[in-house]
mmCIF file of C-alpha atoms in Angstrom:
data_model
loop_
_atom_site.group_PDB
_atom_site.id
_atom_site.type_symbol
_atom_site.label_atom_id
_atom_site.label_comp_id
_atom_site.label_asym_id
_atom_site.label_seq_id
_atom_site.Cartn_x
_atom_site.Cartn_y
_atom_site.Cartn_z
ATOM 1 C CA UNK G 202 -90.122 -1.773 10.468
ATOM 2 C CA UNK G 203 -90.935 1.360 12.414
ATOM 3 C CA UNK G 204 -94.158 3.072 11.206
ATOM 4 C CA UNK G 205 -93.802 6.160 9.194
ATOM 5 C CA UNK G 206 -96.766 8.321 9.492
ATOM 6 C CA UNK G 207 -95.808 9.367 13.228
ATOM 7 C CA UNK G 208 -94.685 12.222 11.432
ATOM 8 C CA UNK G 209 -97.760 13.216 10.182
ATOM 9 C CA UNK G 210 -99.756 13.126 13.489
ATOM 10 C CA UNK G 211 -102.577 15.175 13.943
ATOM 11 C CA UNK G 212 -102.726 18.435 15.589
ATOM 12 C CA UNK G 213 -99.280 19.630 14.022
ATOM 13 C CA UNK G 214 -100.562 19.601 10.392
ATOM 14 C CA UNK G 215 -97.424 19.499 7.647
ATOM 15 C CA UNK G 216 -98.413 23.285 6.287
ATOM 16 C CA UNK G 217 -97.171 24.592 9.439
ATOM 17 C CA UNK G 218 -93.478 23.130 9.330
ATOM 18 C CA UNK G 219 -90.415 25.522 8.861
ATOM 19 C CA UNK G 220 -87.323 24.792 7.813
ATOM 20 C CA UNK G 221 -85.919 21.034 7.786
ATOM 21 C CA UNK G 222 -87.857 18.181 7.962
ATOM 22 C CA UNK G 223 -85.209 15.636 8.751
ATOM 23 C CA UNK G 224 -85.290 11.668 9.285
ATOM 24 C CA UNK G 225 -82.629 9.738 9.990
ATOM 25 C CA UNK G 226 -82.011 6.340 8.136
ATOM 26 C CA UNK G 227 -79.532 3.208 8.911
ATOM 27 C CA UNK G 228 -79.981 2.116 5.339
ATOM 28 C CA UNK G 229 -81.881 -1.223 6.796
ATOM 29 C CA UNK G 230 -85.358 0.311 7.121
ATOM 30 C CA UNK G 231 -84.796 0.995 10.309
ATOM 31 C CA UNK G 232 -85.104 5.149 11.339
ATOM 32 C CA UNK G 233 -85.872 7.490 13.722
ATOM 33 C CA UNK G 234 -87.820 11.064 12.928
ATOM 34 C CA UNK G 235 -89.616 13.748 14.704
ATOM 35 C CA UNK G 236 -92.515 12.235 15.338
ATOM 36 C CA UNK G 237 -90.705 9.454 17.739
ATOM 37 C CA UNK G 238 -88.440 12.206 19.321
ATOM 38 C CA UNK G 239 -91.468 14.073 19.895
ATOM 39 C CA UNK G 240 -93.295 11.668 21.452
ATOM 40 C CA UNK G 241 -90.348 11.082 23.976
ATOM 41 C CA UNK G 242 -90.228 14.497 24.790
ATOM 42 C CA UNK G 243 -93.606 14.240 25.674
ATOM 43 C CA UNK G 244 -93.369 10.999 28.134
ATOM 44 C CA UNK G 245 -90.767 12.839 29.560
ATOM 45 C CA UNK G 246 -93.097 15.762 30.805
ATOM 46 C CA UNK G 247 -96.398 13.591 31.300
ATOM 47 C CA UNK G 248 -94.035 10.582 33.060
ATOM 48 C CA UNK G 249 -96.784 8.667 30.851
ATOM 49 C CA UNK G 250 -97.078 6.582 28.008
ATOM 50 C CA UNK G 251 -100.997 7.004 28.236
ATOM 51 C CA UNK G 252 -100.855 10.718 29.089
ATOM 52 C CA UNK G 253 -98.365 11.479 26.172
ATOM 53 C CA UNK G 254 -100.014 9.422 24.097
ATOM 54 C CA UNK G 255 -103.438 11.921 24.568
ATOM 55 C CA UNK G 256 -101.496 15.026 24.555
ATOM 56 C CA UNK G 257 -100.643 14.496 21.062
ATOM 57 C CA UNK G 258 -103.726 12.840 19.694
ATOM 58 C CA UNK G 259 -102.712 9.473 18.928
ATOM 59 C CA UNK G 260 -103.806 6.033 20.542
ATOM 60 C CA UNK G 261 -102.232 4.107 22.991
ATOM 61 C CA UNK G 262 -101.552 1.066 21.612
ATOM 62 C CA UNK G 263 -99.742 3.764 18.323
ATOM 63 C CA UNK G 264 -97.874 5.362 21.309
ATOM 64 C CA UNK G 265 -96.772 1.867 22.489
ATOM 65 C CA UNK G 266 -95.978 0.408 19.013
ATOM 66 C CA UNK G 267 -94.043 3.611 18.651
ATOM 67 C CA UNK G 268 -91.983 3.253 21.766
ATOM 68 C CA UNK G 269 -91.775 -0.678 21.064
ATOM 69 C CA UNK G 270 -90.033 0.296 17.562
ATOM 70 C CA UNK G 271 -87.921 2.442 18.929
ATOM 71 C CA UNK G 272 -86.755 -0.652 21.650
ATOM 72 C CA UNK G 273 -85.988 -2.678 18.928
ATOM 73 C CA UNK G 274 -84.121 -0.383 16.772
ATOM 74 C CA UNK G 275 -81.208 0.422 19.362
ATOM 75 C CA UNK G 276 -79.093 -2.076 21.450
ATOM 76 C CA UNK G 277 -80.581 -0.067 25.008
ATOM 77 C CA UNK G 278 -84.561 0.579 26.050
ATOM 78 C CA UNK G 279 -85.472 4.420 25.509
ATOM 79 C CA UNK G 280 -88.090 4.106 28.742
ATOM 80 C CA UNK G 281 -88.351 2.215 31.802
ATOM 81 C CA UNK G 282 -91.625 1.843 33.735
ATOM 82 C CA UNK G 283 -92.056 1.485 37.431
ATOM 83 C CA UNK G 284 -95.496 -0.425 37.589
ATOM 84 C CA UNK G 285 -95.829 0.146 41.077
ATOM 85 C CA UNK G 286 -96.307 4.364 40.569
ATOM 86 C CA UNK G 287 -100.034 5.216 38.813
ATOM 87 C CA UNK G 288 -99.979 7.140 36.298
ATOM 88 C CA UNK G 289 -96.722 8.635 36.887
ATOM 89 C CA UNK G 290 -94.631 5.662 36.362
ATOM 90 C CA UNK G 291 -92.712 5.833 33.425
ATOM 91 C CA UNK G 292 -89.226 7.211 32.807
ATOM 92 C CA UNK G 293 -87.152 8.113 29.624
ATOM 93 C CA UNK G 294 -83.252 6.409 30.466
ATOM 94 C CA UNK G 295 -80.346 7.645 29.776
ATOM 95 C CA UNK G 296 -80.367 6.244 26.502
ATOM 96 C CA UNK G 297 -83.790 7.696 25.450
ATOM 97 C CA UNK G 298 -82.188 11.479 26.989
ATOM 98 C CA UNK G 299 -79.271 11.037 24.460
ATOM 99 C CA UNK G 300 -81.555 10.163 21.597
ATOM 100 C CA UNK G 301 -83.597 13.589 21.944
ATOM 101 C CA UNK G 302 -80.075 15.312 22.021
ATOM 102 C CA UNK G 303 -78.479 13.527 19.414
ATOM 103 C CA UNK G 304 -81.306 13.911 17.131
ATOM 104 C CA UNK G 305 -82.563 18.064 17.889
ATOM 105 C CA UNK G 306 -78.755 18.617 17.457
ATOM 106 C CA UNK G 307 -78.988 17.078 14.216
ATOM 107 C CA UNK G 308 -81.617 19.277 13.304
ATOM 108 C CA UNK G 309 -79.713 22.473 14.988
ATOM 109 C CA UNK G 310 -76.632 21.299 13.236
ATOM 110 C CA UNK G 311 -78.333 20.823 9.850
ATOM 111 C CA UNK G 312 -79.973 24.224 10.035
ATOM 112 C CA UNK G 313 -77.076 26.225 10.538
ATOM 113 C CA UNK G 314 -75.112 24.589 8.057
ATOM 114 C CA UNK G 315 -77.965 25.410 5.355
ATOM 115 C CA UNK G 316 -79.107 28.894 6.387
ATOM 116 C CA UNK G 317 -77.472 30.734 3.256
ATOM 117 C CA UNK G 318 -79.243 27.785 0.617
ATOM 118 C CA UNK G 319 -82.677 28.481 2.791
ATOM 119 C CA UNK G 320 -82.733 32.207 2.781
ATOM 120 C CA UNK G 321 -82.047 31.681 -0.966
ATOM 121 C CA UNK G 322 -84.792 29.434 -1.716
ATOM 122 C CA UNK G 323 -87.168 31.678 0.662
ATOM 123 C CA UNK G 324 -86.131 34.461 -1.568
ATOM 124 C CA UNK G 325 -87.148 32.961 -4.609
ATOM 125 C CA UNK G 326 -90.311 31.603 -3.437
ATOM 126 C CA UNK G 327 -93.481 33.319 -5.632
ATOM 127 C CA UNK G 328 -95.834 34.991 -3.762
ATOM 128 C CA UNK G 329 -99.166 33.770 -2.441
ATOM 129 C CA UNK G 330 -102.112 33.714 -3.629
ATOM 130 C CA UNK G 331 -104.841 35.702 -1.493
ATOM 131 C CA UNK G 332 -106.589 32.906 -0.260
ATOM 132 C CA UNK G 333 -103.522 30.983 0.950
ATOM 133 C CA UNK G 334 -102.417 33.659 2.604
ATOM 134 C CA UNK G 335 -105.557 33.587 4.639
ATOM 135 C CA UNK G 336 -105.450 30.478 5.008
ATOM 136 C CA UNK G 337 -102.345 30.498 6.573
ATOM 137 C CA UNK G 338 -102.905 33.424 8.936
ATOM 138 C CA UNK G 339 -105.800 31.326 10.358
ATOM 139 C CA UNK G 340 -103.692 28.091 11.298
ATOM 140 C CA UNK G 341 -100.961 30.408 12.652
ATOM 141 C CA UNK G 342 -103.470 32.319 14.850
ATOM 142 C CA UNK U 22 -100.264 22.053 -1.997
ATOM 143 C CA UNK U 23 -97.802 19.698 -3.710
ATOM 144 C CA UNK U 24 -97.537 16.170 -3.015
ATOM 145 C CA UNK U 25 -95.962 14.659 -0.570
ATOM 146 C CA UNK U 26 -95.498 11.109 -1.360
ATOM 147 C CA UNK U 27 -93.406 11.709 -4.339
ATOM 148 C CA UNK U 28 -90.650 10.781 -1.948
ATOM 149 C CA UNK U 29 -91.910 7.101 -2.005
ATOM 150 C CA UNK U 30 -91.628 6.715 -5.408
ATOM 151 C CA UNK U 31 -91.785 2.995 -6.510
ATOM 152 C CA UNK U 32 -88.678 1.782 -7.217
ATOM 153 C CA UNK U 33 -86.621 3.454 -4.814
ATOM 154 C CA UNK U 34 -87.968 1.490 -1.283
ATOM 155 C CA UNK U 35 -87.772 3.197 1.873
ATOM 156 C CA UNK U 36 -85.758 -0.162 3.876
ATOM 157 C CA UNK U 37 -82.728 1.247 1.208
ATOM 158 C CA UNK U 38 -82.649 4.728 2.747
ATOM 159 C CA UNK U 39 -79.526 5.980 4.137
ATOM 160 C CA UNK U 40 -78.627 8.741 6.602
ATOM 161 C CA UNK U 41 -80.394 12.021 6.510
ATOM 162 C CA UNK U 42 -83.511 12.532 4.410
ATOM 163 C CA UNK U 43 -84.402 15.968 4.000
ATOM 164 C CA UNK U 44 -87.702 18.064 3.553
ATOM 165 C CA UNK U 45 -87.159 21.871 3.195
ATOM 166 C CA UNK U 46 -90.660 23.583 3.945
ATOM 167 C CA UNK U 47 -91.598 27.303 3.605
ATOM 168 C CA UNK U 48 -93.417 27.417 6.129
ATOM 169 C CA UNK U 49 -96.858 27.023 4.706
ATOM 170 C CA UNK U 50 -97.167 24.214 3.277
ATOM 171 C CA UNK U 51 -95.356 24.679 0.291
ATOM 172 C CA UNK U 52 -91.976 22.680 0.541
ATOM 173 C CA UNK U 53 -89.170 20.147 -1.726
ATOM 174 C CA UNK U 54 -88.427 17.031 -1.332
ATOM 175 C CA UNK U 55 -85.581 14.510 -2.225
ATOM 176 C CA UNK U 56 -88.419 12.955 -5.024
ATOM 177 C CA UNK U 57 -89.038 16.515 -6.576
ATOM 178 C CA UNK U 58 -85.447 16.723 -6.726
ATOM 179 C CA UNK U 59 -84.809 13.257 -8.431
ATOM 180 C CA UNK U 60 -87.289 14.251 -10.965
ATOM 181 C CA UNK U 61 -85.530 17.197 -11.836
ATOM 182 C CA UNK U 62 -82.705 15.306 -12.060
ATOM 183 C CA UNK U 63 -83.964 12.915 -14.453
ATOM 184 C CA UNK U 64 -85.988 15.539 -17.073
ATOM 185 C CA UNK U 65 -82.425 17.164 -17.324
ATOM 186 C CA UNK U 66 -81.220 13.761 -17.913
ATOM 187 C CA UNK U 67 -83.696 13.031 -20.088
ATOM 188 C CA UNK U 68 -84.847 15.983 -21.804
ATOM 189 C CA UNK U 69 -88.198 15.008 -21.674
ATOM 190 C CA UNK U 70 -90.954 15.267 -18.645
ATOM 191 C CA UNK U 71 -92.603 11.610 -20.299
ATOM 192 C CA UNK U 72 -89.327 9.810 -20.440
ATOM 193 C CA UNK U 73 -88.488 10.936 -16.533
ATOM 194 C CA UNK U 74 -91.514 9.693 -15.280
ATOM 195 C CA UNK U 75 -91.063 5.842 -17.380
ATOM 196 C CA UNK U 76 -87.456 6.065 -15.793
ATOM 197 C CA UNK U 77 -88.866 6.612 -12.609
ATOM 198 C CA UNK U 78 -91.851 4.108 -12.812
ATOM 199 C CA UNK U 79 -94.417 7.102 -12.281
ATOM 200 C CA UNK U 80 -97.629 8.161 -14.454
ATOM 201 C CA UNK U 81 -96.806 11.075 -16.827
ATOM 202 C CA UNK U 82 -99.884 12.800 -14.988
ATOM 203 C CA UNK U 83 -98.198 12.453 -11.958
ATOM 204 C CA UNK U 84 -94.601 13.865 -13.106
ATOM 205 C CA UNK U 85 -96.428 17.289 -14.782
ATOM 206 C CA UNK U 86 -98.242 18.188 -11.459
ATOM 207 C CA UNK U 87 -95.421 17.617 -9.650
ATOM 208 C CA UNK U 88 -93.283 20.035 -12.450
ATOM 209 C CA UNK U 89 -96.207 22.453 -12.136
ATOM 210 C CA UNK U 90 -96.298 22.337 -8.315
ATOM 211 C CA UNK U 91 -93.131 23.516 -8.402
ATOM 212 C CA UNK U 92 -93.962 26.044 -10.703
ATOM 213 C CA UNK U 93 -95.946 27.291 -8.548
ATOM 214 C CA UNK U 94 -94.118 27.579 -5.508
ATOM 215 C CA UNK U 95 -91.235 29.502 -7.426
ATOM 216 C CA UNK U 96 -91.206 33.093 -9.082
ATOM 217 C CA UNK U 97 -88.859 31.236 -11.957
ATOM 218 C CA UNK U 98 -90.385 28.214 -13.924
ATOM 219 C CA UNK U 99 -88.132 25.068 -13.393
ATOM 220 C CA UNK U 100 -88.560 23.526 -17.107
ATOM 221 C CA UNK U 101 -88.299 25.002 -20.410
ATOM 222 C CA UNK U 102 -90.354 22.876 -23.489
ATOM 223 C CA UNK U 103 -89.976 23.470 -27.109
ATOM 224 C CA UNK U 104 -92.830 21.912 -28.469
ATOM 225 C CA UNK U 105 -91.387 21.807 -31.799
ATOM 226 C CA UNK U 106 -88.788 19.106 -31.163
ATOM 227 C CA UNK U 107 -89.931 15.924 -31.146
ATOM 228 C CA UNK U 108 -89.185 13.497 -27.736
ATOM 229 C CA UNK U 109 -86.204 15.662 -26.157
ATOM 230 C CA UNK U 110 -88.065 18.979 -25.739
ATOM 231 C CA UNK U 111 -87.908 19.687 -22.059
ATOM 232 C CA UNK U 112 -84.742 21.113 -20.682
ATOM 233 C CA UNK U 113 -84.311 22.769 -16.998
ATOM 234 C CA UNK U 114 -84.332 26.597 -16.736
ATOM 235 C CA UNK U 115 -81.070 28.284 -15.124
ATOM 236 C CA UNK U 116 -83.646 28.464 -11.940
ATOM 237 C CA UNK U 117 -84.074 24.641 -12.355
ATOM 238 C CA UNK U 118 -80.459 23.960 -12.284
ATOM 239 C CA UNK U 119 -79.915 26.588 -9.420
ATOM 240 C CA UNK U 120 -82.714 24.513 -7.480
ATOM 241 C CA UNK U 121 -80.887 21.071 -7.758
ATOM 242 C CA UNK U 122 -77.759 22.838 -6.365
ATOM 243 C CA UNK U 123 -78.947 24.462 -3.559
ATOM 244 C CA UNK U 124 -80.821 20.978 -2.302
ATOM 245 C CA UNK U 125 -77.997 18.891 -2.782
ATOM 246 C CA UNK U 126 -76.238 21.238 -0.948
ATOM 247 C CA UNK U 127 -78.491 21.300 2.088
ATOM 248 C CA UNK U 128 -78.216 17.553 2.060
ATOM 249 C CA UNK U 129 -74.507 17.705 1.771
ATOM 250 C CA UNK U 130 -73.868 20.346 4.012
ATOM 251 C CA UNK U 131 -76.286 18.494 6.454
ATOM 252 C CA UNK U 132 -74.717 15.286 6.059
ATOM 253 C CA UNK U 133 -71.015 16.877 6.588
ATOM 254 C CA UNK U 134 -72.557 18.704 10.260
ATOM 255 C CA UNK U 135 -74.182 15.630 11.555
ATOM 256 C CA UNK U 136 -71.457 13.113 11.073
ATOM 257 C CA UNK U 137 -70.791 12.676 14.911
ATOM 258 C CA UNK U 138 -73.354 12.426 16.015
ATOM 259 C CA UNK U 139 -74.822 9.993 13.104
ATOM 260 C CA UNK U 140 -71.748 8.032 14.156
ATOM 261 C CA UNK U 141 -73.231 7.393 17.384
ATOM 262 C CA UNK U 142 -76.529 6.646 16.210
ATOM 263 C CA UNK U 143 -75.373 3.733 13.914
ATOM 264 C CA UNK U 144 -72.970 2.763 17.177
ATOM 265 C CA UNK U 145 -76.711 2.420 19.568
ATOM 266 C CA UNK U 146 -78.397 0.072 16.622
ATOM 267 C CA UNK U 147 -79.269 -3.297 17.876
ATOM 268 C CA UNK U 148 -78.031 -6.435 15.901
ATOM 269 C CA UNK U 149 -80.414 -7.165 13.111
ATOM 270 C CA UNK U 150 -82.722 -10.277 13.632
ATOM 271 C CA UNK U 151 -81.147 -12.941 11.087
ATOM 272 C CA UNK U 152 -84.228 -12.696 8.811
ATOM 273 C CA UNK U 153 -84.339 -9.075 8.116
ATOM 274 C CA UNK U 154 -80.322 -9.111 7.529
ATOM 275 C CA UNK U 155 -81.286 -11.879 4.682
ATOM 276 C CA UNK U 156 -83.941 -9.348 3.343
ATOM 277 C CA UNK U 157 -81.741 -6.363 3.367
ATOM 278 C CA UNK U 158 -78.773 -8.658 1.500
ATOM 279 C CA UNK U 159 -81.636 -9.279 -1.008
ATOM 280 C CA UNK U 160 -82.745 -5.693 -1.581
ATOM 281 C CA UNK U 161 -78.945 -4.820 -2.307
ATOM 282 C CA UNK U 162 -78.480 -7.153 -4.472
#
C-alpha cells in the first residue's frame, strides 16, 4: 500500500491549501494524491529523482518508495532512467505525462463543478480571530 | 485548527476507499472533511453527540471537539442540544443540515465531472498480486 502522508510533506504546510483537497481511490487501497503528482511534476523539471526529491524536502529513499508505489499501482512505469546521463538521467514516460493530466484535470474538473457550494461555504465561514489572522498573513508573506 | 485524522476513523479502513475523497479547505487552515461530515450524519441519525461517537467507534471527547471545531469555523452553530431531554437531545441546526448538502454535493458533483477520466485511471491499474485480492475479498466481506 502506497504511503499516505506524501500529502502532508513539509514546506507546503496543510493551513495554506485552497479549495479541494482531492485523492483518488480504486477501492483496493491502492490511490494516487497530490503529493505523488507533485512529486512527478517535480522529476520532470529536475530530470532527477535525487534533485526532486531535495526540492521538496523529503528523502531519497521516500522519493523512491514513492515512485516505486506508484510502479506498482498501474499496469505501465511512470519514469524511466538512463543510468548512463549524471544527474540528469531520469525521464517521466508517457504514462507518468498522462497521470499529471488526468489527475490536475480532475482537480480542474472538480472545482468548477463545485464553485457555487464553495463560494457558499466561504460565505458562511465566521470570521477570524485576530491572532489567526496574523498568523496567516505571515505564512502567506 | 480542527483535526485532521477524523477521516481515518476506525472502522471505516482506508484499503475500502473508493473514487474521489474530498477535503474542502478555506484557505487557512480551517477546512471539512468526509469524517466531519459522517459525524454529522450520524448525531442527526442519532440525536445524540454520545451515541454518534459509540456508532462510530470514537471517544465522546473526540466527537464534541470535532462538533465544536466546526462551530468554530462557521458563523451558524451546526447542533442544537436540549439538555432537558434525556439521551436524544442533540438535533442539527438548519445550518447543519445545509452543511451536509452542500458537501455531498461537492462530492457528487465531483464524482459526476471526473468520470472519464476516473475511467481511465481504473483502465491503467495493474493486476492485483493474488494475496492482496484475497485480503480485499476479506475486507468486503
Amino acid at each position: 500500500m502506497a504511503p499516505t502522508d506524501i500529502d502532508d510533506i513539509p514546506g507546503r504546510p496543510a493551513r495554506a491549501r485552497d479549495g479541494l483537497f482531492i485523492r483518488v481511490y480504486f477501492g483496493d487501497g491502492r490511490h494516487i494524491g497530490p503529493g505523488m503528482i507533485d512529486l512527478l511534476e517535480t522529476i520532470r523539471r529536475e530530470r532527477s529523482i535525487l534533485s526532486a526529491a531535495r526540492h521538496m524536502g523529503m528523502s531519497y529513499r521516500r522519493a523512491w518508495l514513492l515512485v516505486d508505489a506508484m510502479a506498482r499501482t498501474f499496469r505501465e512505469p511512470v519514469v524511466e532512467t538512463h543510468p548512463g546521463r549524471r544527474g540528469a538521467g531520469t525521464n517521466l514516460t508517457a504514462f507518468g505525462e498522462r497521470l499529471i493530466a488526468l489527475y490536475r484535470g480532475i482537480e480542474q474538473s472538480s472545482a468548477a463543478a463545485s464553485r457555487a457550494a464553495m463560494e457558499e461555504l466561504r460565505a458562511g465561514l465566521a470570521p477570524l480571530p485576530v491572532a489567526a489572522e496574523a498568523e496567516v498573513a505571515t505564512n502567506e508573506g
